[in-house]
């Protein structure tokens, strides 16, 4: 079986990591993956795992997710996507025309507007992975247009969890297949010998991930409350900005050089002895066993991939999420949920676990059980294989 994955993000992150994990397992079933992706660190990661990739500078997207949909000043981002339409069109057509693929797997729902052309050029069914909460289906013309495309041109939809599933139209046939990870229990540790309580945020350095709220929580706990805690920031910076361009984009809240902002915050607040900026780590499994708590204070109202990754090592998470379905995190049982990404709320939750080692252990134990139950790589990869086979059989 030949599968072409279309991946629009150049930075190596959760979506690319998840598709690699799945297909590393599916190799055992003669599934051959190739990748068309935006240029960036993700190209190297696909190559390191033995996958042939075709990279282009940019692939135009249309963002109608619950967090990123176009409104106000964010309409300027759509102009960027329009500017790349023609080169995206040429690149996609070149890599699909007259190629023999059994499945086209769109790895981000923001590529949905391309579905009709991809289906025509490749003469292959389309599978779409939905990895983020969507706007309500009644939210206007844009949502209805995307719903029409999905109904007409997409063979099957995958949601990464039940939180995402419930933001999709109920009449859609959606398979919930959780992201997964092959756990290496013998992984060498990256951190030094533990001397203090350790908290981390893991993921691509983006404002929407809650990095700034994490920093503010660190400041509150160290300076206002006098707690001796180490805070680790693990992830790749997406943009290095400088000069007038950086000033304008930051003022408009359209882009941030997050690494630079972290360095300035640490220096301004004299937190050099408490905040460690680790940068990109290719294998994050090497740090989880050395942590006490993982934080995921994102603006996405969801529990991201690092939550279950840490859980496999018995590390509970603090997540900014309202009313989550019990397949990812259970408040007070496998972790702590806070109502919104807020530095003070996050600090309160960290302090609660800092002062209660018994609760910390119970949460970690329960989180590990939940991870083993819902995020097992063998079970979920085989669910994806079954989906692929069913789609092909229905053509």
PDB file of C-alpha atoms in Angstrom, residues 22 56 60-61 97 109 129 139 151 158 165-167 180 184 204-205 256 265 276-277 309 351 353 356 367:
ATOM      1  CA  UNK A  22       2.066   5.406  13.144  1.00  0.00           C
ATOM      2  CA  UNK A  56       8.242  22.974  -0.837  1.00  0.00           C
ATOM      3  CA  UNK A  60      -1.232  27.386   1.513  1.00  0.00           C
ATOM      4  CA  UNK A  61      -3.733  26.626   4.258  1.00  0.00           C
ATOM      5  CA  UNK A  97      -0.046  14.020 -11.178  1.00  0.00           C
ATOM      6  CA  UNK A 109      -7.522  19.854   8.400  1.00  0.00           C
ATOM      7  CA  UNK A 129      -6.637  14.038  10.071  1.00  0.00           C
ATOM      8  CA  UNK A 139     -20.487  29.531  12.614  1.00  0.00           C
ATOM      9  CA  UNK A 151     -18.741  15.630   2.523  1.00  0.00           C
ATOM     10  CA  UNK A 158      -9.861  10.935  11.685  1.00  0.00           C
ATOM     11  CA  UNK A 165     -14.702  14.732  17.526  1.00  0.00           C
ATOM     12  CA  UNK A 166     -17.432  16.677  19.266  1.00  0.00           C
ATOM     13  CA  UNK A 167     -16.519  19.865  17.344  1.00  0.00           C
ATOM     14  CA  UNK A 180       0.428   7.151  20.167  1.00  0.00           C
ATOM     15  CA  UNK A 184      11.412   3.079  25.339  1.00  0.00           C
ATOM     16  CA  UNK A 204       7.009  23.944  19.636  1.00  0.00           C
ATOM     17  CA  UNK A 205       7.595  27.432  21.032  1.00  0.00           C
ATOM     18  CA  UNK A 256       6.581  36.234  18.055  1.00  0.00           C
ATOM     19  CA  UNK A 265      11.889  37.459  30.593  1.00  0.00           C
ATOM     20  CA  UNK A 276      16.198  26.191  31.763  1.00  0.00           C
ATOM     21  CA  UNK A 277      15.672  26.786  28.058  1.00  0.00           C
ATOM     22  CA  UNK A 309       3.773  11.146  26.468  1.00  0.00           C
ATOM     23  CA  UNK A 351       2.036  24.597  44.142  1.00  0.00           C
ATOM     24  CA  UNK A 353       1.278  19.237  43.672  1.00  0.00           C
ATOM     25  CA  UNK A 356       1.248  17.098  48.117  1.00  0.00           C
ATOM     26  CA  UNK A 367      -2.261   8.921  34.157  1.00  0.00           C
TER      27      UNK A 367
END
